[in-house]
Amino acid sequence: MTPDPRLGTRAVRRVIYSQPDIECRVEELGREITTAYPDGDLVLIGLLKGSVFFLTDLARHIRRPLQIDFLVAHSYGKGKVSSGEVRVRYEPSISLAGRHILVVEDIIDSGRTLGFLLDRLRSAGPKSLAVCALLDKRLGAPPPELRFVGFAAPPVFLVGYGLDHAEDFRHLPYIAEVD
Ligand code: IMP
Ligand code: MG
């Protein structure tokens, strides 16, 4: 691999999804979502920080009126193993009652974070509630709300395109495996 100046002294093992792979799949997902919501108004809820690149790219491929808000929750800390504890730091400020909510998530691992947040969003009384995840490691049973998946990911630790390890690597335009 030619050295990437974005990495500095850090290293990745190998690229799993290249920038063109991601661009192509995100465009397709945008088309799938456009078709799936014929009656229009959508609220995209991005789970920060991991979904930020995915959400902004995806939103521009959805040919419907939509609004964007965010949820900030933490389950991982600095390690690579899910702690199981979820803490919410910011909740959507726009009204969700009676709206089509589409949660935009970077990666589903155990699914614990998502399960917890879906319970919370369900209590806001949306018209519909669905999830679009860029990557699905399929470790646990997927929630019934998981309607759109970019890639079925291998069970390795991935960074880039929003995904971090201890806050590094988020800005890589590709997704790579780290040691
Ligand atoms: P879960 O609750 O176990 O499903 O964990 C989901 C969250 O853990 C994701 O939203 C990510 O923030 C983080 N995560 C899980 N797997 C990875 C990975 O391979 N790379 C980076 N972050 C990950
Ligand atoms: Mg996340």
mmCIF file of C-alpha atoms and ligand atoms in Angstrom:
data_model
loop_
_atom_site.group_PDB
_atom_site.id
_atom_site.type_symbol
_atom_site.label_atom_id
_atom_site.label_comp_id
_atom_site.label_asym_id
_atom_site.label_seq_id
_atom_site.Cartn_x
_atom_site.Cartn_y
_atom_site.Cartn_z
ATOM 1 C CA MET A 1 0.000 0.000 0.000
ATOM 2 C CA THR A 2 1.378 3.490 -0.813
ATOM 3 C CA PRO A 3 1.734 5.469 2.432
ATOM 4 C CA ASP A 4 -1.274 7.674 3.219
ATOM 5 C CA PRO A 5 -0.241 11.027 4.769
ATOM 6 C CA ARG A 6 -3.539 11.022 6.704
ATOM 7 C CA LEU A 7 -2.186 8.164 8.818
ATOM 8 C CA GLY A 8 0.975 9.878 10.069
ATOM 9 C CA THR A 9 2.809 7.326 12.203
ATOM 10 C CA ARG A 10 -0.284 5.151 12.525
ATOM 11 C CA ALA A 11 -0.918 2.146 10.325
ATOM 12 C CA VAL A 12 -3.842 0.204 8.947
ATOM 13 C CA ARG A 13 -3.581 -3.452 7.962
ATOM 14 C CA ARG A 14 -5.607 -3.423 4.754
ATOM 15 C CA VAL A 15 -8.349 -1.503 3.003
ATOM 16 C CA ILE A 16 -11.656 -3.369 3.125
ATOM 17 C CA TYR A 17 -13.932 -0.864 1.306
ATOM 18 C CA SER A 18 -12.323 1.602 -1.083
ATOM 19 C CA GLN A 19 -13.583 5.148 -1.618
ATOM 20 C CA PRO A 20 -15.269 4.196 -4.946
ATOM 21 C CA ASP A 21 -16.874 1.086 -3.308
ATOM 22 C CA ILE A 22 -18.358 3.310 -0.608
ATOM 23 C CA GLU A 23 -19.506 6.048 -3.001
ATOM 24 C CA CYS A 24 -21.223 3.521 -5.231
ATOM 25 C CA ARG A 25 -23.008 1.722 -2.390
ATOM 26 C CA VAL A 26 -24.113 4.933 -0.665
ATOM 27 C CA GLU A 27 -25.649 6.166 -3.923
ATOM 28 C CA GLU A 28 -27.542 2.860 -4.250
ATOM 29 C CA LEU A 29 -28.765 3.119 -0.661
ATOM 30 C CA GLY A 30 -30.026 6.620 -1.419
ATOM 31 C CA ARG A 31 -32.045 5.217 -4.303
ATOM 32 C CA GLU A 32 -33.420 2.368 -2.142
ATOM 33 C CA ILE A 33 -34.498 4.832 0.532
ATOM 34 C CA THR A 34 -36.041 7.218 -2.016
ATOM 35 C CA THR A 35 -38.199 4.365 -3.345
ATOM 36 C CA ALA A 36 -39.080 3.028 0.113
ATOM 37 C CA TYR A 37 -40.671 6.302 1.271
ATOM 38 C CA PRO A 38 -43.108 7.314 -1.478
ATOM 39 C CA ASP A 39 -45.009 9.708 0.757
ATOM 40 C CA GLY A 40 -42.034 11.859 1.461
ATOM 41 C CA ASP A 41 -41.138 13.681 4.607
ATOM 42 C CA LEU A 42 -38.322 11.945 6.399
ATOM 43 C CA VAL A 43 -36.265 12.724 9.465
ATOM 44 C CA LEU A 44 -32.738 11.346 9.347
ATOM 45 C CA ILE A 45 -31.288 10.854 12.821
ATOM 46 C CA GLY A 46 -27.537 10.454 12.653
ATOM 47 C CA LEU A 47 -25.815 8.744 15.546
ATOM 48 C CA LEU A 48 -22.702 10.823 16.238
ATOM 49 C CA LYS A 49 -19.940 10.815 15.705
ATOM 50 C CA GLY A 50 -19.475 7.702 13.594
ATOM 51 C CA SER A 51 -22.278 8.329 11.105
ATOM 52 C CA VAL A 52 -21.311 11.878 10.158
ATOM 53 C CA PHE A 53 -19.642 11.200 6.784
ATOM 54 C CA PHE A 54 -22.157 8.512 5.871
ATOM 55 C CA LEU A 55 -25.134 10.709 6.776
ATOM 56 C CA THR A 56 -24.013 13.731 4.778
ATOM 57 C CA ASP A 57 -23.258 11.617 1.696
ATOM 58 C CA LEU A 58 -26.437 9.539 2.015
ATOM 59 C CA ALA A 59 -28.735 12.549 2.539
ATOM 60 C CA ARG A 60 -27.603 14.033 -0.783
ATOM 61 C CA HIS A 61 -28.665 10.859 -2.599
ATOM 62 C CA ILE A 62 -32.186 10.795 -1.113
ATOM 63 C CA ARG A 63 -34.535 12.573 -3.516
ATOM 64 C CA ARG A 64 -37.220 13.455 -0.944
ATOM 65 C CA PRO A 65 -37.891 16.327 1.411
ATOM 66 C CA LEU A 66 -36.072 15.559 4.634
ATOM 67 C CA GLN A 67 -34.802 17.006 7.880
ATOM 68 C CA ILE A 68 -31.651 16.081 9.775
ATOM 69 C CA ASP A 69 -30.971 15.765 13.469
ATOM 70 C CA PHE A 70 -28.545 13.864 15.637
ATOM 71 C CA LEU A 71 -28.277 11.655 18.670
ATOM 72 C CA VAL A 72 -25.089 11.411 20.663
ATOM 73 C CA ALA A 73 -24.591 8.277 22.715
ATOM 74 C CA HIS A 74 -21.566 6.344 23.870
ATOM 75 C CA SER A 75 -21.055 2.652 24.425
ATOM 76 C CA TYR A 76 -17.433 1.974 23.589
ATOM 77 C CA GLY A 77 -14.951 4.157 25.461
ATOM 78 C CA LYS A 78 -11.381 3.841 24.245
ATOM 79 C CA GLY A 79 -11.212 0.070 23.826
ATOM 80 C CA LYS A 80 -12.249 -2.186 20.989
ATOM 81 C CA VAL A 81 -14.748 -4.206 23.043
ATOM 82 C CA SER A 82 -18.290 -2.983 23.699
ATOM 83 C CA SER A 83 -18.732 -2.005 27.349
ATOM 84 C CA GLY A 84 -22.478 -2.600 27.186
ATOM 85 C CA GLU A 85 -23.153 0.713 28.861
ATOM 86 C CA VAL A 86 -24.985 3.362 26.803
ATOM 87 C CA ARG A 87 -25.070 7.015 27.779
ATOM 88 C CA VAL A 88 -27.063 9.660 25.870
ATOM 89 C CA ARG A 89 -25.466 13.104 25.588
ATOM 90 C CA TYR A 90 -27.671 14.871 23.003
ATOM 91 C CA GLU A 91 -31.195 14.118 21.790
ATOM 92 C CA PRO A 92 -32.956 15.401 18.660
ATOM 93 C CA SER A 93 -34.435 18.849 19.098
ATOM 94 C CA ILE A 94 -36.869 18.607 16.177
ATOM 95 C CA SER A 95 -40.258 17.016 16.820
ATOM 96 C CA LEU A 96 -40.380 13.295 15.960
ATOM 97 C CA ALA A 97 -44.042 12.513 16.712
ATOM 98 C CA GLY A 98 -45.905 11.348 13.601
ATOM 99 C CA ARG A 99 -42.796 11.514 11.392
ATOM 100 C CA HIS A 100 -40.946 8.873 9.377
ATOM 101 C CA ILE A 101 -37.719 8.412 11.327
ATOM 102 C CA LEU A 102 -34.701 6.851 9.680
ATOM 103 C CA VAL A 103 -31.814 6.253 12.064
ATOM 104 C CA VAL A 104 -28.462 6.446 10.313
ATOM 105 C CA GLU A 105 -25.772 4.344 11.986
ATOM 106 C CA ASP A 106 -22.156 3.663 11.037
ATOM 107 C CA ILE A 107 -21.828 0.058 12.171
ATOM 108 C CA ILE A 108 -23.853 -2.513 14.035
ATOM 109 C CA ASP A 109 -21.755 -4.756 16.238
ATOM 110 C CA SER A 110 -23.584 -6.283 19.217
ATOM 111 C CA GLY A 111 -26.563 -4.060 18.382
ATOM 112 C CA ARG A 112 -26.802 -2.984 22.018
ATOM 113 C CA THR A 113 -26.384 0.747 21.392
ATOM 114 C CA LEU A 114 -28.976 0.692 18.675
ATOM 115 C CA GLY A 115 -31.477 -1.392 20.660
ATOM 116 C CA PHE A 116 -31.313 1.069 23.511
ATOM 117 C CA LEU A 117 -31.719 4.115 21.243
ATOM 118 C CA LEU A 118 -34.583 2.548 19.270
ATOM 119 C CA ASP A 119 -36.562 2.052 22.486
ATOM 120 C CA ARG A 120 -36.050 5.717 23.239
ATOM 121 C CA LEU A 121 -37.045 6.885 19.748
ATOM 122 C CA ARG A 122 -40.105 4.623 19.698
ATOM 123 C CA SER A 123 -41.423 6.419 22.761
ATOM 124 C CA ALA A 124 -41.421 9.683 20.751
ATOM 125 C CA GLY A 125 -44.379 8.281 18.746
ATOM 126 C CA PRO A 126 -42.995 8.314 15.163
ATOM 127 C CA LYS A 127 -45.123 7.363 12.122
ATOM 128 C CA SER A 128 -42.443 4.816 11.222
ATOM 129 C CA LEU A 129 -39.042 3.881 12.595
ATOM 130 C CA ALA A 130 -36.317 2.255 10.510
ATOM 131 C CA VAL A 131 -32.541 1.954 10.547
ATOM 132 C CA CYS A 132 -29.972 2.378 7.817
ATOM 133 C CA ALA A 133 -26.523 1.063 8.782
ATOM 134 C CA LEU A 134 -23.505 1.359 6.531
ATOM 135 C CA LEU A 135 -21.931 -1.772 8.012
ATOM 136 C CA ASP A 136 -23.403 -4.777 9.763
ATOM 137 C CA LYS A 137 -21.077 -7.201 11.545
ATOM 138 C CA ARG A 138 -24.103 -9.438 12.305
ATOM 139 C CA LEU A 139 -22.877 -10.498 15.715
ATOM 140 C CA GLY A 140 -26.275 -10.370 17.381
ATOM 141 C CA ALA A 141 -29.798 -10.780 16.007
ATOM 142 C CA PRO A 142 -30.524 -7.678 13.890
ATOM 143 C CA PRO A 143 -33.372 -5.480 15.163
ATOM 144 C CA PRO A 144 -36.550 -5.704 13.029
ATOM 145 C CA GLU A 145 -36.135 -2.001 12.253
ATOM 146 C CA LEU A 146 -32.884 -2.649 10.334
ATOM 147 C CA ARG A 147 -34.151 -2.048 6.793
ATOM 148 C CA PHE A 148 -31.112 -0.787 4.885
ATOM 149 C CA VAL A 149 -27.551 -2.125 5.112
ATOM 150 C CA GLY A 150 -24.573 -0.967 3.083
ATOM 151 C CA PHE A 151 -22.226 -3.897 3.571
ATOM 152 C CA ALA A 152 -22.178 -7.127 5.606
ATOM 153 C CA ALA A 153 -18.832 -6.455 7.298
ATOM 154 C CA PRO A 154 -16.240 -9.000 8.453
ATOM 155 C CA PRO A 155 -15.823 -9.409 12.245
ATOM 156 C CA VAL A 156 -12.661 -7.288 12.466
ATOM 157 C CA PHE A 157 -12.065 -3.813 13.875
ATOM 158 C CA LEU A 158 -12.692 -1.216 11.166
ATOM 159 C CA VAL A 159 -11.724 2.450 10.910
ATOM 160 C CA GLY A 160 -12.315 5.268 8.457
ATOM 161 C CA TYR A 161 -15.306 7.027 6.858
ATOM 162 C CA GLY A 162 -16.456 8.078 10.333
ATOM 163 C CA LEU A 163 -15.300 5.006 12.250
ATOM 164 C CA ASP A 164 -12.591 5.631 14.821
ATOM 165 C CA HIS A 165 -10.177 3.924 17.097
ATOM 166 C CA ALA A 166 -9.649 6.182 20.132
ATOM 167 C CA GLU A 167 -10.897 9.112 17.959
ATOM 168 C CA ASP A 168 -8.292 8.616 15.220
ATOM 169 C CA PHE A 169 -8.869 7.633 11.582
ATOM 170 C CA ARG A 170 -12.385 9.092 11.161
ATOM 171 C CA HIS A 171 -11.400 11.211 8.156
ATOM 172 C CA LEU A 172 -10.075 8.385 5.987
ATOM 173 C CA PRO A 173 -12.156 8.320 2.778
ATOM 174 C CA TYR A 174 -11.955 4.484 2.788
ATOM 175 C CA ILE A 175 -12.632 1.821 5.430
ATOM 176 C CA ALA A 176 -9.709 -0.255 6.663
ATOM 177 C CA GLU A 177 -8.907 -2.958 9.167
ATOM 178 C CA VAL A 178 -6.553 -2.034 12.029
ATOM 179 C CA ASP A 179 -4.385 -4.400 14.061
HETATM 180 P P1 IMP B 1 -22.751 -2.125 19.513
HETATM 181 O O1 IMP B 1 -23.568 -1.484 20.589
HETATM 182 O O2 IMP B 1 -21.936 -3.277 20.020
HETATM 183 O O3 IMP B 1 -23.570 -2.523 18.294
HETATM 184 O O4 IMP B 1 -21.651 -1.075 19.092
HETATM 185 C C1 IMP B 1 -21.917 -0.167 18.085
HETATM 186 C C2 IMP B 1 -20.967 0.981 18.112
HETATM 187 O O5 IMP B 1 -19.639 0.555 18.452
HETATM 188 C C3 IMP B 1 -20.854 1.579 16.731
HETATM 189 O O6 IMP B 1 -21.805 2.588 16.534
HETATM 190 C C4 IMP B 1 -19.438 2.101 16.728
HETATM 191 O O7 IMP B 1 -19.387 3.385 17.281
HETATM 192 C C5 IMP B 1 -18.690 1.132 17.611
HETATM 193 N N1 IMP B 1 -18.044 0.070 16.823
HETATM 194 C C6 IMP B 1 -18.404 -1.210 16.677
HETATM 195 N N2 IMP B 1 -17.572 -1.888 15.864
HETATM 196 C C7 IMP B 1 -16.654 -0.993 15.452
HETATM 197 C C8 IMP B 1 -15.513 -1.074 14.574
HETATM 198 O O8 IMP B 1 -15.170 -2.101 13.949
HETATM 199 N N3 IMP B 1 -14.813 0.075 14.417
HETATM 200 C C9 IMP B 1 -15.131 1.250 15.039
HETATM 201 N N4 IMP B 1 -16.195 1.363 15.863
HETATM 202 C C10 IMP B 1 -16.945 0.244 16.071
HETATM 203 MG MG MG B 2 -21.589 4.665 16.486
#
